Amino acid sequence: MVFCKYITNDFLIFSLYDQLNCSPNHILASEICNNLIKEDEFNMQAKYLKAKVLDNQNNYQESIKYYTEISNLQPTFKNVFFNKGFANLKLGNYKNSITDFKLHLLNSPNDFESNFNIGIANFYLKNYSAAIKHFTKSLKINNKSTDSLFYRALCYNADLKYDNAIEDFNTLLKINPNHKPSYLNRALSKEAIKNYAGAFTDYTEVILMSPNYKEAYLNRGKYQLKQEHYDLALADFTKAIQIDPNYIDAYQERIKANIQIESYQSALLDVNQLLKIQPNTPEFYILRGSIYTLINKLEYAIKDFNKALKIDQFSLIALLERGNTRVIQEDFQGAISDYSEVINISNQGSSTYKTALLNRGITKIYLNETLSACKDLKRISEVNFSNSRNLYSKYCENFQSNI
């Protein structure tokens, strides 16, 4: 760490601290600020620099209080809205951040950083059109900004404007041919427009450029998995895991590939490894339980779904999967109980809700509770979910007057 040289004049210390952006002894700087504020509670310079000390300590919540006080009393104080906007951005207060940066732009309309940061805040809010607008403004100020190009391209991708995204990635890679995330994301854009050869070339280009770049192997493996090239996909996922033995995403993708080729024991080994890396993750118990169901180890499956529910009692997927497994065990009442709980606590428009309602109706048919089953099937057939209308027509014609 580089320390500022302290001299006797407090404001000269602050001037050095402010202008050189060095890293002084934060405790001493904070004490000096506190003493000056104690002597004069309207000392905006001291409060501003106290806020900057807090920023450098990543204490953005407290720095915002000082910036807010300054902006209320002296709204034209140098950079106060910019710094407040940046602190809000760091805390994920994206809407407040946008407001602050826009206030800063009133006095500095051509400020690159403010336009870029408004773009970033809108990106995280998923306001992609607004983000594109401000990244474009930042590029008018600095057309060589690889960050602006990269994030605008990501916004175009999210907005399904893949050709625009590819154009931005192309421009960025002319400026910086070694920008690996651009190759990976350009490949995703190319996949989206079914340029599979181009996507594969981009993934491979990154690997040639950086043989230990785990994300490249992961993404190329996912591409191979979509193409049903299972051996090639497994090889890429395995390479990613060799680079990072705790790479959770790679294990999850390798599990998918092994399930596809019915290599269930290999899939179970990978889930067990995931549970060593993150022992209290309900999704991993659900995954292992689902594999146990596939290989007809139903008691083991139920135990894993129970473990998941012990960690997260409202896990809809765990309840749904346990219900499905109970149907296989012919524990129909237990299955209906699970499906009913999913129906009671899930959003009625969700696929989980619809699946539970359909499965509960089918399970009631097994129990010859046809009238009750048809009430479920009627509700789900109204949105034509899965095979619900055919089932309703098949089993419920004689009960329509009672439903």
C-alpha positions as a printed Julia matrix, in Angstrom:
403×3 Matrix{Float64}:
   0.0     0.0     0.0
   1.22    3.5    -0.86
   0.85    6.06    1.92
   0.46    9.78    1.48
   3.12   11.85    3.18
   1.52   13.71    6.06
   2.37   17.32    6.65
   1.22   19.75    9.25
  -1.47   21.56    7.29
  -4.65   19.47    7.51
  -6.17   20.84    4.32
  -2.96   20.18    2.42
  -3.29   16.56    3.57
  -6.83   16.51    2.22
  -5.76   18.16   -1.02
  -3.12   15.48   -1.58
  -5.6    12.8    -0.6
  -8.24   14.17   -2.94
  -6.07   14.99   -5.95
  -3.58   12.14   -5.91
  -6.16    9.5    -4.92
  -3.53    7.82   -2.8
  -4.2     5.55    0.17
  -3.31    7.26    3.42
  -3.7     5.96    6.91
  -7.5     5.87    6.93
  -7.78    5.95   10.7
  -5.64    9.08   10.98
  -7.41   10.75    8.06
 -10.79    9.92    9.58
  -9.74   11.34   12.95
  -8.58   14.58   11.35
 -11.91   14.87    9.5
 -13.85   14.19   12.71
 -11.92   16.91   14.57
 -12.51   19.46   11.83
 -16.23   18.61   11.65
 -16.43   18.88   15.43
 -14.91   22.37   15.24
 -17.24   23.41   12.41
 -20.31   21.3    11.64
 -20.75   23.14    8.3
 -17.25   22.29    7.08
 -18.33   20.7     3.79
 -14.74   20.08    2.66
 -14.04   18.01    5.77
 -17.31   16.09    5.37
 -16.59   15.44    1.7
 -13.17   14.03    2.48
 -14.54   12.06    5.41
 -16.92   10.48    2.88
 -14.01    9.68    0.56
 -12.15    8.01    3.43
 -15.26    5.88    4.03
 -15.42    5.05    0.3
 -11.83    3.81    0.4
 -12.81    1.62    3.35
 -15.77    0.27    1.31
 -18.12    1.76    3.9
 -20.48    3.16    1.28
 -23.55    3.19    3.53
 -21.91    5.74    5.82
 -20.3     7.76    3.01
 -23.73    8.26    1.4
 -24.93    9.99    4.59
 -22.18   12.57    4.24
 -22.7    13.03    0.51
 -26.45   13.47    1.09
 -25.85   16.11    3.75
 -23.45   17.99    1.46
 -25.76   17.79   -1.56
 -28.68   19.1     0.5
 -26.69   22.13    1.68
 -24.4    22.69   -1.3
 -25.79   20.88   -4.39
 -23.06   22.36   -6.6
 -20.23   20.97   -4.43
 -17.62   19.35   -6.69
 -18.43   15.76   -7.66
 -20.76   15.17   -4.71
 -23.53   13.63   -6.85
 -21.04   11.55   -8.83
 -19.47   10.12   -5.67
 -22.86    9.51   -4.11
 -23.98    7.78   -7.3
 -20.91    5.57   -7.28
 -21.48    4.62   -3.62
 -25.11    3.72   -4.4
 -23.95    1.69   -7.4
 -21.53   -0.26   -5.18
 -24.38   -1.02   -2.75
 -26.72   -2.14   -5.53
 -29.02    0.85   -5.03
 -29.31    1.15   -8.79
 -32.3     3.5    -9.05
 -30.76    5.94   -6.58
 -27.47    5.66   -8.42
 -29.1     6.61  -11.73
 -30.71    9.66  -10.12
 -27.37   10.81   -8.68
 -25.42   10.39  -11.92
 -28.12   12.26  -13.86
 -27.83   15.16  -11.4
 -24.07   15.15  -11.97
 -24.66   15.24  -15.74
 -26.63   18.47  -15.41
 -23.32   20.23  -14.78
 -21.09   17.84  -16.74
 -23.17   16.59  -19.7
 -20.18   15.03  -21.46
 -18.91   13.06  -18.49
 -18.01    9.6   -19.75
 -18.05    7.85  -16.37
 -21.54    9.08  -15.43
 -23.05    7.91  -18.71
 -21.25    4.58  -18.43
 -22.35    4.06  -14.81
 -25.99    4.87  -15.66
 -25.68    2.18  -18.31
 -24.31   -0.28  -15.75
 -27.09    0.49  -13.26
 -29.75   -0.01  -15.94
 -28.02   -3.23  -17.04
 -28.4    -4.69  -13.55
 -32.01   -3.47  -13.43
 -32.53   -5.28  -16.76
 -33.6    -2.01  -18.36
 -31.63   -2.92  -21.46
 -32.95   -0.21  -23.79
 -32.02    2.51  -21.29
 -28.64    0.89  -20.72
 -27.94    0.77  -24.48
 -28.83    4.46  -24.74
 -26.26    5.48  -22.13
 -23.52    3.1   -23.31
 -24.03    4.67  -26.74
 -23.64    8.14  -25.22
 -20.44    7.06  -23.47
 -19.12    5.71  -26.79
 -19.76    9.06  -28.46
 -17.43   10.53  -25.84
 -14.88    7.69  -26.1
 -15.4     5.38  -29.06
 -12.51    3.15  -27.95
 -14.08    2.17  -24.64
 -14.01   -1.63  -24.57
 -16.12   -1.66  -21.39
 -18.91    0.33  -23.06
 -18.79   -1.9   -26.13
 -18.8    -5.06  -24.03
 -21.75   -4.11  -21.85
 -23.73   -2.7   -24.76
 -23.19   -6.0   -26.56
 -24.44   -7.9   -23.49
 -27.54   -5.68  -23.49
 -28.12   -6.39  -27.18
 -27.82  -10.11  -26.4
 -30.33   -9.85  -23.57
 -32.63   -7.88  -25.89
 -32.32  -10.66  -28.53
 -30.57   -8.26  -30.94
 -27.83  -10.72  -31.72
 -26.53   -9.09  -34.9
 -25.97   -5.82  -33.01
 -24.23   -7.72  -30.24
 -21.92   -9.49  -32.68
 -21.08   -6.14  -34.32
 -20.06   -4.68  -30.94
 -18.0    -7.74  -30.03
 -16.29   -7.52  -33.43
 -15.44   -3.85  -32.85
 -14.15   -4.57  -29.36
 -11.96   -7.43  -30.56
 -10.37   -5.17  -33.15
  -9.37   -2.86  -30.29
  -8.36   -5.69  -27.94
  -7.91   -9.04  -29.73
  -7.23  -10.77  -26.38
 -10.54   -9.91  -24.69
 -11.61  -13.45  -23.79
 -15.13  -12.71  -22.47
 -15.99  -11.17  -25.84
 -15.14  -14.4   -27.66
 -17.3   -16.39  -25.24
 -20.28  -14.05  -25.46
 -19.94  -13.62  -29.23
 -20.11  -17.4   -29.45
 -23.41  -17.36  -27.53
 -24.75  -14.74  -29.95
 -23.69  -16.9   -32.88
 -25.38  -19.93  -31.36
 -28.57  -17.89  -31.04
 -28.6   -17.16  -34.78
 -27.65  -20.81  -35.51
 -24.14  -20.0   -36.65
 -22.85  -23.09  -34.87
 -19.56  -23.3   -36.75
 -18.78  -19.69  -35.82
 -19.65  -20.34  -32.18
 -17.39  -23.39  -32.02
 -14.55  -21.38  -33.6
 -14.88  -18.67  -30.95
 -14.83  -21.15  -28.07
 -11.79  -22.89  -29.53
 -10.04  -19.56  -30.18
 -10.22  -18.7   -26.5
  -8.84  -22.1   -25.52
  -5.92  -21.73  -27.93
  -5.29  -18.26  -26.53
  -5.56  -19.36  -22.9
  -5.4   -23.16  -22.39
  -6.29  -22.9   -18.69
  -9.35  -20.66  -19.12
 -11.97  -22.84  -17.45
 -14.98  -20.8   -18.64
 -14.04  -21.53  -22.27
 -14.11  -25.3   -21.69
 -17.4   -24.97  -19.8
 -19.07  -22.98  -22.58
 -17.71  -25.17  -25.37
 -18.87  -28.22  -23.43
 -22.37  -26.74  -23.1
 -22.35  -26.13  -26.85
 -21.31  -29.75  -27.47
 -24.04  -30.93  -25.09
 -26.68  -29.04  -27.09
 -25.37  -30.68  -30.25
 -25.63  -34.09  -28.49
 -21.88  -34.63  -28.84
 -21.77  -36.18  -25.4
 -18.2   -37.53  -25.4
 -16.82  -34.15  -26.5
 -18.96  -32.35  -23.94
 -17.74  -34.64  -21.15
 -14.13  -34.08  -22.2
 -14.55  -30.3   -21.98
 -16.32  -30.41  -18.6
 -13.64  -32.74  -17.27
 -10.9   -30.38  -18.44
 -12.62  -27.47  -16.7
 -12.76  -29.5   -13.47
  -9.08  -30.43  -13.79
  -8.28  -26.72  -13.95
 -10.54  -25.96  -10.97
 -11.51  -29.01   -8.86
 -14.2   -26.91   -7.11
 -15.82  -25.64  -10.3
 -19.49  -26.18   -9.45
 -20.89  -25.2   -12.86
 -18.69  -27.75  -14.62
 -19.79  -30.56  -12.27
 -23.44  -29.66  -12.87
 -23.02  -29.74  -16.63
 -21.08  -33.02  -16.5
 -23.92  -34.5   -14.45
 -26.4   -33.47  -17.18
 -24.23  -35.11  -19.84
 -23.88  -38.34  -17.85
 -27.62  -38.5   -17.26
 -28.19  -38.11  -20.99
 -26.04  -41.19  -21.69
 -27.52  -43.0   -18.67
 -24.18  -43.08  -16.86
 -25.94  -42.64  -13.54
 -23.13  -43.84  -11.27
 -20.79  -41.23  -12.73
 -23.49  -38.6   -12.23
 -23.91  -39.68   -8.59
 -20.16  -39.41   -7.98
 -20.25  -35.82   -9.23
 -23.24  -34.91   -7.05
 -21.44  -36.36   -4.04
 -18.48  -34.15   -4.9
 -20.77  -31.12   -5.1
 -22.09  -31.94   -1.63
 -18.53  -31.98   -0.32
 -17.91  -28.56   -1.84
 -21.25  -27.09   -0.65
 -22.73  -29.45    1.96
 -25.96  -27.57    2.75
 -27.24  -26.9    -0.76
 -30.81  -28.22   -1.16
 -30.55  -28.21   -4.97
 -27.79  -30.82   -4.81
 -29.85  -33.13   -2.6
 -32.77  -32.72   -5.04
 -30.47  -33.54   -7.95
 -29.14  -36.67   -6.24
 -32.66  -37.69   -5.25
 -33.81  -37.33   -8.86
 -30.98  -39.59  -10.02
 -31.85  -42.16   -7.35
 -35.43  -42.09   -8.68
 -34.15  -42.76  -12.2
 -32.29  -45.88  -11.02
 -35.24  -46.98   -8.84
 -33.52  -46.43   -5.49
 -36.68  -44.8    -4.22
 -35.97  -44.86   -0.47
 -32.64  -43.11   -1.06
 -34.44  -40.57   -3.25
 -37.04  -39.82   -0.55
 -34.28  -39.37    2.03
 -32.54  -36.81   -0.19
 -35.75  -34.88   -0.86
 -36.37  -34.84    2.9
 -32.85  -33.49    3.48
 -33.49  -30.74    0.95
 -36.76  -29.84    2.69
 -35.05  -29.8     6.07
 -32.74  -27.09    4.71
 -35.51  -25.27    2.8
 -39.0   -26.28    3.89
 -40.58  -24.3     1.04
 -38.56  -25.89   -1.77
 -41.21  -26.39   -4.45
 -38.98  -28.61   -6.57
 -38.18  -30.9    -3.62
 -41.9   -31.26   -2.83
 -42.77  -31.89   -6.48
 -40.01  -34.48   -6.95
 -40.89  -36.21   -3.69
 -44.5   -36.36   -4.86
 -43.44  -37.9    -8.18
 -41.32  -40.49   -6.39
 -44.16  -41.34   -4.0
 -46.39  -42.04   -7.01
 -43.83  -44.62   -8.2
 -43.9   -46.11   -4.69
 -47.72  -46.15   -4.95
 -47.9   -43.88   -1.92
 -50.66  -41.92   -3.61
 -51.91  -40.09   -0.53
 -48.38  -38.95    0.28
 -47.97  -37.75   -3.31
 -51.27  -35.84   -3.19
 -50.14  -34.19    0.04
 -46.91  -33.02   -1.62
 -48.67  -31.78   -4.75
 -51.24  -29.96   -2.63
 -48.55  -28.16   -0.69
 -46.91  -27.02   -3.94
 -50.29  -25.78   -5.21
 -50.94  -23.88   -1.97
 -47.62  -22.02   -1.81
 -46.63  -21.49   -5.46
 -47.58  -18.79   -7.94
 -50.65  -19.88   -9.9
 -49.08  -18.83  -13.2
 -45.91  -20.83  -12.68
 -45.09  -24.09  -14.44
 -44.45  -25.66  -11.01
 -48.02  -24.88   -9.94
 -49.45  -26.23  -13.2
 -47.35  -29.41  -13.01
 -48.44  -30.06   -9.42
 -52.11  -29.5   -10.3
 -51.88  -31.84  -13.3
 -50.02  -34.53  -11.33
 -52.48  -34.3    -8.44
 -55.37  -34.81  -10.86
 -53.69  -37.85  -12.44
 -52.88  -39.31   -9.0
 -56.52  -38.97   -7.93
 -57.53  -40.96  -11.01
 -55.32  -43.82   -9.73
 -57.34  -43.67   -6.5
 -60.67  -43.6    -8.41
 -61.39  -40.15   -6.99
 -62.6   -39.17  -10.44
 -64.82  -36.21   -9.55
 -62.07  -34.54   -7.51
 -59.51  -35.42  -10.18
 -61.66  -33.82  -12.88
 -61.87  -30.59  -10.9
 -58.07  -30.41  -11.01
 -57.93  -31.38  -14.65
 -60.56  -28.8   -15.59
 -58.57  -26.04  -13.9
 -55.4   -27.02  -15.7
 -57.07  -27.77  -19.05
 -58.29  -24.16  -19.21
 -54.7   -23.11  -19.95
 -54.07  -26.24  -22.07
 -51.04  -27.26  -20.02
 -49.26  -30.41  -21.21
 -51.78  -33.19  -21.98
 -54.48  -31.85  -19.66
 -57.24  -31.31  -22.24
 -56.94  -34.85  -23.59
 -57.02  -36.27  -20.07
 -60.03  -34.15  -19.18
 -61.88  -35.31  -22.29
 -60.99  -38.94  -21.61
 -61.94  -39.16  -17.93
 -64.36  -36.34  -17.21
 -67.11  -36.32  -19.87
 -69.57  -37.98  -17.48
 -68.81  -35.6   -14.63
 -69.01  -32.21  -16.37
 -72.38  -31.29  -14.83
 -70.93  -31.83  -11.34
 -67.71  -29.83  -11.85
